[in-house]
Amino acid sequence: MQLGLEAEYWVIDGEGSLTDGRPLLDAHERAEGEFIAPMIEIATPPASDTEALEHEFLEALRAVLDAADRKGTHLVPLGTPITGGSLPAVTDRGRFLERLYGPGLDAAKRCAGTHVHFEKRNVVEQVNLLTALDPALALVSSSPYYEGERLAHCSRAYAYRRRTGSAFSRYRDVWKYMESLGEWNARLDDAYGELRALAHERGIDDATFERHVKPENAVLTPVRLRLGSPTVEWRTPDTALPSQILRLVGDVERLVRRTEDSPVGIGDDPGASDDGITIPAFSELRTLTREAIFDGPTADVEAYLRSMGIEPEPYEPIAAEIAGPDRIDEEDARELRLRYAERLREDVAGLD
């Protein structure tokens, strides 16, 4: 089963302030820009296994970190930039999205995540299992702050899914389990149609809408299935320290690989066993995810993940380390960014 990884990072200057990351993109072919200037993404080509994935990812990340050294900038592995501030779009697609979503795009501008791609095999089982692993976000949550407010253990997930307004939550929140590809495609068609109607309300013509939005990229849900892509994409985790992200990819990959020959069913006693993988009812999953977002790896969340074969103990989420008041100012935010920029470099050095 081939794998891919995309990790987003904030770019800051020597004082800890967000700065334009585009000068770093020439450092490696796998460094890509985002639709706001202070965020870049490190993406891997398809890899045959987790060892190859780690090699590809770290090669690109080290090249970008070296370039950042030369330019006096830093990469920051935090799920949010901690505080707010203006983040205008710098690409044509970004400016289109600002026009389409209006203030509903603000949360997306302030969230940095990790996206893991799994080669499509038994797609229904893969999607349902990855959906059921949503509470694993607690293991790598990396910012309790959003726009200066202590919001949740995983403020990125809460803001991205819920601070967008009711009109847009369905495009970014977790979707129910599916029974067939036809069911998923019908949901996608409905979402695409509603987004087109919104575009009409905004005065956007069909040609412009269709140039920027296709049915497969109309939604940015925690699990995304695109018809034209050879992968199922898991978008649940924050960006975080590479050692933690790579550990999580390995843990999840082992489970996803099992869907090739193990059934995935819904039951009252969730867990992975020799007989297959049992996932909880969707309502129960939502309860666990809410607990994971707000409170982190609680006893219930840890017990659930352990039943699925993921041991929580080796994980040390950044969000749990960040102590502070209910509100944080820009000066303290700059200090946090610099602190975790250094932690990123130390973590990468430890993976040599």
Tab-separated table of C-alpha atoms in Angstrom:
chain	number	residue	atom	x	y	z
A	1	MET	CA	0.000	0.000	0.000
A	2	GLN	CA	1.592	3.239	-1.114
A	3	LEU	CA	1.597	6.238	1.223
A	4	GLY	CA	1.991	9.983	0.955
A	5	LEU	CA	2.409	12.754	3.505
A	6	GLU	CA	1.797	16.507	3.437
A	7	ALA	CA	2.743	18.648	6.425
A	8	GLU	CA	2.037	22.362	6.725
A	9	TYR	CA	4.274	24.724	8.680
A	10	TRP	CA	4.173	28.396	9.639
A	11	VAL	CA	7.155	30.493	8.614
A	12	ILE	CA	8.441	33.130	11.039
A	13	ASP	CA	11.268	35.654	11.125
A	14	GLY	CA	13.984	35.933	13.760
A	15	GLU	CA	11.646	37.812	16.097
A	16	GLY	CA	8.926	35.168	15.960
A	17	SER	CA	6.534	37.102	13.715
A	18	LEU	CA	4.844	35.411	10.768
A	19	THR	CA	6.643	36.135	7.517
A	20	ASP	CA	6.462	35.243	3.832
A	21	GLY	CA	7.507	31.628	3.307
A	22	ARG	CA	7.652	31.731	-0.491
A	23	PRO	CA	11.412	32.432	-0.615
A	24	LEU	CA	11.912	28.914	0.826
A	25	LEU	CA	10.101	27.100	-1.976
A	26	ASP	CA	13.188	26.818	-4.175
A	27	ALA	CA	14.948	24.772	-1.485
A	28	HIS	CA	13.330	21.517	-2.596
A	29	GLU	CA	10.919	20.395	-5.283
A	30	ARG	CA	8.607	19.008	-2.603
A	31	ALA	CA	8.195	22.360	-0.867
A	32	GLU	CA	4.949	23.973	-1.946
A	33	GLY	CA	3.257	27.288	-1.254
A	34	GLU	CA	-0.192	27.706	0.244
A	35	PHE	CA	-2.795	30.367	-0.435
A	36	ILE	CA	-1.476	32.538	2.402
A	37	ALA	CA	2.134	33.736	2.457
A	38	PRO	CA	3.338	32.547	5.927
A	39	MET	CA	2.475	28.876	5.372
A	40	ILE	CA	4.324	26.289	3.305
A	41	GLU	CA	3.782	22.575	2.816
A	42	ILE	CA	6.251	19.711	2.609
A	43	ALA	CA	4.786	16.913	0.471
A	44	THR	CA	6.221	13.501	-0.368
A	45	PRO	CA	5.890	11.477	-3.550
A	46	PRO	CA	4.114	8.113	-3.173
A	47	ALA	CA	6.205	5.847	-0.951
A	48	SER	CA	6.126	2.069	-0.772
A	49	ASP	CA	6.196	1.887	3.027
A	50	THR	CA	6.641	4.006	6.149
A	51	GLU	CA	10.443	3.765	6.037
A	52	ALA	CA	10.545	5.164	2.497
A	53	LEU	CA	8.005	7.808	3.463
A	54	GLU	CA	10.158	8.971	6.374
A	55	HIS	CA	13.207	9.206	4.121
A	56	GLU	CA	11.412	11.282	1.482
A	57	PHE	CA	9.790	13.564	4.028
A	58	LEU	CA	12.888	14.267	6.087
A	59	GLU	CA	15.042	14.852	3.014
A	60	ALA	CA	12.728	17.638	1.866
A	61	LEU	CA	12.193	19.058	5.349
A	62	ARG	CA	15.934	19.244	6.060
A	63	ALA	CA	16.529	21.059	2.790
A	64	VAL	CA	13.898	23.645	3.661
A	65	LEU	CA	15.250	24.059	7.197
A	66	ASP	CA	18.736	24.639	5.793
A	67	ALA	CA	17.343	27.290	3.453
A	68	ALA	CA	15.487	28.900	6.359
A	69	ASP	CA	18.780	29.063	8.293
A	70	ARG	CA	20.408	30.950	5.460
A	71	LYS	CA	17.521	33.406	5.245
A	72	GLY	CA	17.104	33.960	8.983
A	73	THR	CA	13.658	32.372	9.123
A	74	HIS	CA	12.174	29.359	10.895
A	75	LEU	CA	9.470	26.710	10.486
A	76	VAL	CA	6.943	26.280	13.289
A	77	PRO	CA	5.040	23.001	13.931
A	78	LEU	CA	1.952	24.492	15.603
A	79	GLY	CA	-1.641	23.834	14.556
A	80	THR	CA	-2.463	27.546	14.694
A	81	PRO	CA	-0.334	30.709	14.653
A	82	ILE	CA	-1.498	31.250	18.286
A	83	THR	CA	-2.808	34.772	17.691
A	84	GLY	CA	-4.829	36.363	14.905
A	85	GLY	CA	-3.956	39.119	12.483
A	86	SER	CA	-4.601	39.690	8.801
A	87	LEU	CA	-3.683	36.824	6.466
A	88	PRO	CA	-4.720	37.841	2.941
A	89	ALA	CA	-4.717	35.309	0.134
A	90	VAL	CA	-1.753	35.490	-2.250
A	91	THR	CA	-2.938	33.120	-5.020
A	92	ASP	CA	-5.732	33.322	-7.582
A	93	ARG	CA	-7.502	30.353	-6.008
A	94	GLY	CA	-7.089	31.868	-2.555
A	95	ARG	CA	-8.633	35.143	-3.651
A	96	PHE	CA	-11.481	33.214	-5.248
A	97	LEU	CA	-12.070	31.347	-1.979
A	98	GLU	CA	-12.115	34.644	-0.060
A	99	ARG	CA	-14.827	35.848	-2.405
A	100	LEU	CA	-16.785	32.603	-2.092
A	101	TYR	CA	-16.524	31.978	1.650
A	102	GLY	CA	-16.049	35.493	2.998
A	103	PRO	CA	-15.337	35.386	6.753
A	104	GLY	CA	-15.998	31.621	6.631
A	105	LEU	CA	-12.499	31.213	5.196
A	106	ASP	CA	-10.757	32.833	8.165
A	107	ALA	CA	-10.396	29.601	10.136
A	108	ALA	CA	-8.778	27.823	7.196
A	109	LYS	CA	-6.196	30.613	7.039
A	110	ARG	CA	-5.259	30.031	10.670
A	111	CYS	CA	-4.967	26.238	10.716
A	112	ALA	CA	-1.954	24.069	9.844
A	113	GLY	CA	-2.494	20.347	9.494
A	114	THR	CA	-1.080	17.027	8.369
A	115	HIS	CA	-2.575	15.078	5.483
A	116	VAL	CA	-1.825	11.383	5.018
A	117	HIS	CA	-2.618	9.616	1.742
A	118	PHE	CA	-3.358	5.895	1.598
A	119	GLU	CA	-3.526	4.051	-1.698
A	120	LYS	CA	-7.098	3.071	-2.515
A	121	ARG	CA	-7.811	-0.588	-1.900
A	122	ASN	CA	-11.070	-1.467	-0.090
A	123	VAL	CA	-12.269	2.104	-0.159
A	124	VAL	CA	-15.447	1.850	1.914
A	125	GLU	CA	-13.593	0.055	4.706
A	126	GLN	CA	-10.685	2.505	4.513
A	127	VAL	CA	-12.932	5.575	4.726
A	128	ASN	CA	-14.964	4.197	7.615
A	129	LEU	CA	-11.886	3.137	9.580
A	130	LEU	CA	-10.135	6.486	9.089
A	131	THR	CA	-13.328	8.242	10.143
A	132	ALA	CA	-13.394	6.125	13.287
A	133	LEU	CA	-9.790	7.122	14.039
A	134	ASP	CA	-10.725	10.796	14.323
A	135	PRO	CA	-10.058	10.829	18.124
A	136	ALA	CA	-6.383	10.094	17.379
A	137	LEU	CA	-6.026	13.836	16.784
A	138	ALA	CA	-5.583	14.162	20.563
A	139	LEU	CA	-2.196	12.419	20.330
A	140	VAL	CA	-0.584	15.116	18.179
A	141	SER	CA	-2.592	18.249	18.993
A	142	SER	CA	-0.174	21.142	18.860
A	143	SER	CA	-1.966	24.348	19.841
A	144	PRO	CA	-4.557	25.135	22.524
A	145	TYR	CA	-4.763	28.752	21.289
A	146	TYR	CA	-6.724	30.237	18.409
A	147	GLU	CA	-6.679	33.993	17.747
A	148	GLY	CA	-5.161	34.485	21.192
A	149	GLU	CA	-7.875	32.544	23.023
A	150	ARG	CA	-7.305	29.252	24.853
A	151	LEU	CA	-9.977	27.392	22.942
A	152	ALA	CA	-9.439	23.632	23.265
A	153	HIS	CA	-6.740	20.965	23.472
A	154	CYS	CA	-6.917	20.882	19.675
A	155	SER	CA	-7.959	24.406	18.789
A	156	ARG	CA	-7.211	23.813	15.101
A	157	ALA	CA	-9.809	21.068	14.770
A	158	TYR	CA	-12.421	23.026	16.682
A	159	ALA	CA	-11.849	26.245	14.753
A	160	TYR	CA	-11.561	24.546	11.360
A	161	ARG	CA	-14.721	22.545	11.825
A	162	ARG	CA	-16.887	24.853	13.928
A	163	ARG	CA	-15.664	28.450	13.698
A	164	THR	CA	-16.619	28.541	10.015
A	165	GLY	CA	-20.340	29.112	10.567
A	166	SER	CA	-23.165	26.623	10.075
A	167	ALA	CA	-23.163	27.162	6.297
A	168	PHE	CA	-19.656	25.746	5.955
A	169	SER	CA	-19.276	23.180	8.747
A	170	ARG	CA	-20.498	20.355	6.512
A	171	TYR	CA	-17.567	21.016	4.186
A	172	ARG	CA	-14.986	20.632	6.962
A	173	ASP	CA	-16.445	18.412	9.698
A	174	VAL	CA	-16.337	14.639	9.857
A	175	TRP	CA	-18.918	12.840	7.694
A	176	LYS	CA	-20.940	9.810	8.697
A	177	TYR	CA	-19.756	6.332	7.797
A	178	MET	CA	-20.679	5.260	4.292
A	179	GLU	CA	-22.156	2.031	2.965
A	180	SER	CA	-21.105	2.405	-0.670
A	181	LEU	CA	-19.170	4.598	-3.059
A	182	GLY	CA	-22.473	5.606	-4.587
A	183	GLU	CA	-23.592	7.030	-1.253
A	184	TRP	CA	-20.378	9.051	-0.910
A	185	ASN	CA	-20.670	10.379	-4.458
A	186	ALA	CA	-24.264	11.443	-3.830
A	187	ARG	CA	-23.183	13.380	-0.724
A	188	LEU	CA	-20.389	14.991	-2.699
A	189	ASP	CA	-22.758	15.990	-5.498
A	190	ASP	CA	-25.134	17.561	-2.968
A	191	ALA	CA	-22.312	19.525	-1.337
A	192	TYR	CA	-21.028	20.669	-4.726
A	193	GLY	CA	-24.486	21.819	-5.772
A	194	GLU	CA	-24.957	23.807	-2.580
A	195	LEU	CA	-21.548	25.423	-3.024
A	196	ARG	CA	-22.436	26.386	-6.602
A	197	ALA	CA	-25.668	27.972	-5.345
A	198	LEU	CA	-23.662	29.940	-2.785
A	199	ALA	CA	-21.343	31.101	-5.569
A	200	HIS	CA	-24.352	32.390	-7.491
A	201	GLU	CA	-25.428	34.351	-4.416
A	202	ARG	CA	-21.938	35.885	-4.312
A	203	GLY	CA	-22.194	36.922	-7.951
A	204	ILE	CA	-19.711	34.286	-9.172
A	205	ASP	CA	-20.453	32.904	-12.645
A	206	ASP	CA	-20.356	29.184	-13.440
A	207	ALA	CA	-17.189	29.367	-15.526
A	208	THR	CA	-15.229	30.981	-12.700
A	209	PHE	CA	-16.679	28.568	-10.143
A	210	GLU	CA	-15.867	25.488	-12.234
A	211	ARG	CA	-12.336	26.713	-12.898
A	212	HIS	CA	-11.558	26.759	-9.189
A	213	VAL	CA	-13.867	24.119	-7.694
A	214	LYS	CA	-14.366	20.517	-8.800
A	215	PRO	CA	-16.681	18.063	-7.033
A	216	GLU	CA	-13.725	16.188	-5.525
A	217	ASN	CA	-12.186	19.301	-3.929
A	218	ALA	CA	-15.448	20.928	-2.855
A	219	VAL	CA	-15.072	19.485	0.654
A	220	LEU	CA	-12.116	19.495	3.062
A	221	THR	CA	-13.456	16.974	5.548
A	222	PRO	CA	-11.157	15.036	7.919
A	223	VAL	CA	-11.419	12.073	5.544
A	224	ARG	CA	-11.507	13.006	1.885
A	225	LEU	CA	-12.193	10.738	-1.050
A	226	ARG	CA	-11.581	12.231	-4.462
A	227	LEU	CA	-12.706	10.405	-7.585
A	228	GLY	CA	-9.713	11.500	-9.630
A	229	SER	CA	-7.146	10.676	-6.952
A	230	PRO	CA	-5.593	7.229	-6.343
A	231	THR	CA	-5.680	7.773	-2.561
A	232	VAL	CA	-7.925	8.160	0.438
A	233	GLU	CA	-6.777	11.261	2.331
A	234	TRP	CA	-6.774	11.472	6.145
A	235	ARG	CA	-6.717	15.122	7.221
A	236	THR	CA	-7.425	14.696	10.938
A	237	PRO	CA	-4.055	15.513	12.616
A	238	ASP	CA	-2.510	18.888	13.389
A	239	THR	CA	0.940	19.651	12.123
A	240	ALA	CA	3.317	18.600	14.902
A	241	LEU	CA	6.859	17.410	15.572
A	242	PRO	CA	7.912	15.045	12.766
A	243	SER	CA	8.802	12.188	15.132
A	244	GLN	CA	5.246	12.215	16.494
A	245	ILE	CA	3.604	12.529	13.080
A	246	LEU	CA	5.685	9.697	11.637
A	247	ARG	CA	4.807	7.518	14.627
A	248	LEU	CA	1.111	8.198	14.074
A	249	VAL	CA	1.383	7.477	10.354
A	250	GLY	CA	2.951	4.133	11.189
A	251	ASP	CA	0.268	3.255	13.732
A	252	VAL	CA	-2.566	4.202	11.393
A	253	GLU	CA	-0.971	2.577	8.336
A	254	ARG	CA	-0.848	-0.776	10.120
A	255	LEU	CA	-4.570	-0.548	10.760
A	256	VAL	CA	-5.478	0.652	7.284
A	257	ARG	CA	-3.420	-2.132	5.731
A	258	ARG	CA	-5.566	-4.643	7.624
A	259	THR	CA	-8.656	-3.501	5.712
A	260	GLU	CA	-7.335	-5.423	2.704
A	261	ASP	CA	-8.318	-8.724	4.312
A	262	SER	CA	-10.173	-7.869	7.549
A	263	PRO	CA	-13.802	-6.726	7.711
A	264	VAL	CA	-14.681	-3.360	9.246
A	265	GLY	CA	-18.038	-3.313	11.026
A	266	ILE	CA	-19.957	-1.192	13.514
A	267	GLY	CA	-20.499	-2.667	16.969
A	268	ASP	CA	-20.896	-2.071	20.687
A	269	ASP	CA	-17.408	-3.321	21.564
A	270	PRO	CA	-15.015	-1.428	19.269
A	271	GLY	CA	-11.494	-2.619	18.702
A	272	ALA	CA	-9.128	-4.458	16.400
A	273	SER	CA	-8.870	-8.235	16.795
A	274	ASP	CA	-7.955	-11.300	14.766
A	275	ASP	CA	-11.564	-11.461	13.579
A	276	GLY	CA	-11.634	-7.948	12.152
A	277	ILE	CA	-12.028	-4.314	13.134
A	278	THR	CA	-15.074	-3.051	14.985
A	279	ILE	CA	-15.760	0.675	15.015
A	280	PRO	CA	-18.225	2.469	17.306
A	281	ALA	CA	-21.603	3.830	16.287
A	282	PHE	CA	-21.175	7.251	14.721
A	283	SER	CA	-22.892	8.996	17.644
A	284	GLU	CA	-20.407	7.387	20.038
A	285	LEU	CA	-17.516	8.376	17.794
A	286	ARG	CA	-18.706	11.987	17.854
A	287	THR	CA	-18.655	11.929	21.655
A	288	LEU	CA	-15.097	10.586	21.681
A	289	THR	CA	-13.958	13.129	19.096
A	290	ARG	CA	-15.467	16.004	21.029
A	291	GLU	CA	-13.646	14.818	24.155
A	292	ALA	CA	-10.395	14.492	22.191
A	293	ILE	CA	-10.729	18.020	20.776
A	294	PHE	CA	-11.560	19.749	24.033
A	295	ASP	CA	-9.767	17.654	26.654
A	296	GLY	CA	-7.090	15.735	24.768
A	297	PRO	CA	-6.099	12.111	25.411
A	298	THR	CA	-8.427	11.439	28.342
A	299	ALA	CA	-8.818	7.992	29.874
A	300	ASP	CA	-11.770	7.210	27.577
A	301	VAL	CA	-9.974	8.430	24.466
A	302	GLU	CA	-6.830	6.497	25.353
A	303	ALA	CA	-8.802	3.335	26.089
A	304	TYR	CA	-10.544	3.588	22.738
A	305	LEU	CA	-7.321	4.141	20.791
A	306	ARG	CA	-5.650	1.310	22.667
A	307	SER	CA	-8.502	-1.006	21.685
A	308	MET	CA	-7.772	-0.096	18.077
A	309	GLY	CA	-4.118	-1.028	18.488
A	310	ILE	CA	-2.664	2.460	19.005
A	311	GLU	CA	-0.665	2.824	22.218
A	312	PRO	CA	-1.024	6.428	23.471
A	313	GLU	CA	1.911	6.417	25.907
A	314	PRO	CA	4.716	7.282	23.447
A	315	TYR	CA	2.922	10.393	22.278
A	316	GLU	CA	3.635	13.762	23.859
A	317	PRO	CA	1.268	16.309	22.291
A	318	ILE	CA	2.617	19.841	22.183
A	319	ALA	CA	-0.749	21.238	23.277
A	320	ALA	CA	-0.364	19.538	26.661
A	321	GLU	CA	2.968	21.322	27.198
A	322	ILE	CA	1.690	24.828	26.536
A	323	ALA	CA	0.584	26.340	29.818
A	324	GLY	CA	-0.724	29.870	29.953
A	325	PRO	CA	-3.655	32.185	30.589
A	326	ASP	CA	-7.024	32.154	28.858
A	327	ARG	CA	-5.780	34.944	26.599
A	328	ILE	CA	-2.303	35.354	25.157
A	329	ASP	CA	-0.779	38.459	23.580
A	330	GLU	CA	1.389	38.777	20.493
A	331	GLU	CA	4.654	39.069	22.439
A	332	ASP	CA	4.080	35.735	24.187
A	333	ALA	CA	2.887	34.195	20.919
A	334	ARG	CA	6.166	35.160	19.243
A	335	GLU	CA	8.093	33.493	22.071
A	336	LEU	CA	6.059	30.304	21.661
A	337	ARG	CA	6.643	30.217	17.923
A	338	LEU	CA	10.397	30.615	18.407
A	339	ARG	CA	10.437	27.950	21.115
A	340	TYR	CA	8.741	25.370	18.921
A	341	ALA	CA	10.751	26.318	15.872
A	342	GLU	CA	13.786	25.254	17.895
A	343	ARG	CA	11.983	22.106	19.053
A	344	LEU	CA	11.346	21.251	15.410
A	345	ARG	CA	15.043	21.505	14.579
A	346	GLU	CA	15.963	19.378	17.610
A	347	ASP	CA	13.354	16.781	16.682
A	348	VAL	CA	14.610	16.513	13.103
A	349	ALA	CA	18.215	16.230	14.323
A	350	GLY	CA	17.121	13.392	16.602
A	351	LEU	CA	15.804	11.474	13.599
A	352	ASP	CA	19.249	11.254	11.947
